[in-house]
Amino acid sequence: MSFKLPDLPYAHDALAPYMSRETLEYHHDKHHKAYVDNGNKLLEGSGLENKSLEDVVKGSFGKNAGLFNNAGQHYNHMHFWKWMKPNGGGDKIPAKLKAKIDSDLGGVAKMKEDFTQAGVTQFGSGWAWLAVKDGKLIVSKTPNGENPLVHGATPILGCDVWEHSYYIDYRNRRPDYLKAFLDHLVNWAHVEEMFVAATKQAKRRGPYLAGSSGHVLPAVGEFVRRPAGSCRPWGRCSHRGSDVP
């Protein structure tokens, strides 16, 4: 699938004064567009042309740096625009998501503190994340265009800490930018939507993996029952790359 630059879900000046028209004109109209244009060129002949964006990101990681950088940034920004809205932010978080934040991250205040710290301490360009991994919420950070998809997690909120995302409005005050993002911009409804989707996806997967022929494989170490007539009707799975038995 080819990449396409999405329209912003609001006017260029809708997030002011926390994110200006000028920032969005540069960030969306120029930087994101460059990721799309360069990504489409690099996608040709990669063998990933018919894959979903998520699969392109995961399939190119560690194998095709140019494609990964642009596809990863395209994925990140596709959601970044939706993770913000006018009059967003604050602590009015949907109940199920808030309960998960409370149980996994020690409450909303602690989550915000850790999220801000992740963004502030990310050396150079990168992202701060709230993600679902192994059924739990985690806070993390990644360099450049990396995201939690390539680290076994599913992102549900991300903040871009590349300088082009904040330097026009905040200069070198990255902590102030992150505070404004959390207090005034986050679209918690979209965060919850991604949280619900990530949770459902994890439940569907369970402890199983897809085999090369499309069959479902048990996780390494899980006891499985082999077909009738097998000399070993029960055994422990020790492989992930071929089908059972």
Short mmCIF file of N, CA, C and O in Angstrom, two decimals, residues 25 27 35 87 95 99 122 135 138 159 184 192 198 211 245:
data_model
loop_
_atom_site.label_atom_id
_atom_site.label_comp_id
_atom_site.label_asym_id
_atom_site.label_seq_id
_atom_site.Cartn_x
_atom_site.Cartn_y
_atom_site.Cartn_z
N GLU A 25 2.01 24.18 10.07
CA GLU A 25 2.29 24.33 8.64
C GLU A 25 3.63 23.69 8.29
O GLU A 25 3.75 23.05 7.25
N HIS A 27 5.30 21.41 10.34
CA HIS A 27 5.36 20.04 10.83
C HIS A 27 4.52 19.10 9.96
O HIS A 27 5.01 18.06 9.50
N TYR A 35 8.10 12.65 4.80
CA TYR A 35 8.13 11.24 5.18
C TYR A 35 7.28 10.41 4.22
O TYR A 35 7.66 9.30 3.83
N ASN A 87 -8.75 22.28 23.12
CA ASN A 87 -9.31 22.14 24.47
C ASN A 87 -9.17 20.71 25.00
O ASN A 87 -10.06 20.20 25.68
N ALA A 95 -13.09 6.39 31.98
CA ALA A 95 -13.00 5.60 33.21
C ALA A 95 -12.13 4.34 33.09
O ALA A 95 -11.29 4.07 33.96
N ALA A 99 -8.65 3.77 35.08
CA ALA A 99 -8.47 2.67 36.02
C ALA A 99 -7.20 1.88 35.70
O ALA A 99 -6.48 1.45 36.61
N GLN A 122 14.91 12.04 26.58
CA GLN A 122 15.24 11.47 25.28
C GLN A 122 16.30 12.35 24.61
O GLN A 122 16.01 13.47 24.22
N GLY A 135 -0.14 -6.86 28.14
CA GLY A 135 -1.36 -6.58 28.90
C GLY A 135 -1.25 -5.45 29.90
O GLY A 135 -2.24 -5.11 30.57
N ILE A 138 2.69 0.82 29.85
CA ILE A 138 4.06 1.20 30.16
C ILE A 138 4.32 2.61 29.62
O ILE A 138 3.65 3.06 28.69
N CYS A 159 4.20 11.51 22.04
CA CYS A 159 4.50 12.92 21.88
C CYS A 159 5.83 13.07 21.15
O CYS A 159 6.85 12.52 21.59
N HIS A 184 -3.14 20.49 27.87
CA HIS A 184 -4.05 21.25 27.01
C HIS A 184 -4.33 20.64 25.63
O HIS A 184 -5.21 21.14 24.92
N GLU A 192 -8.04 6.37 24.43
CA GLU A 192 -8.85 5.25 24.90
C GLU A 192 -9.22 4.32 23.75
O GLU A 192 -9.21 3.08 23.89
N ALA A 198 -5.93 -2.13 21.35
CA ALA A 198 -4.72 -2.87 21.73
C ALA A 198 -5.05 -4.01 22.69
O ALA A 198 -4.48 -5.10 22.59
N GLY A 211 1.88 -19.73 12.59
CA GLY A 211 2.91 -20.53 11.94
C GLY A 211 3.07 -20.16 10.49
O GLY A 211 2.30 -19.39 9.93
N PRO A 245 2.95 -31.00 14.94
CA PRO A 245 3.88 -31.42 15.98
C PRO A 245 5.33 -31.30 15.52
O PRO A 245 5.62 -31.33 14.36
#
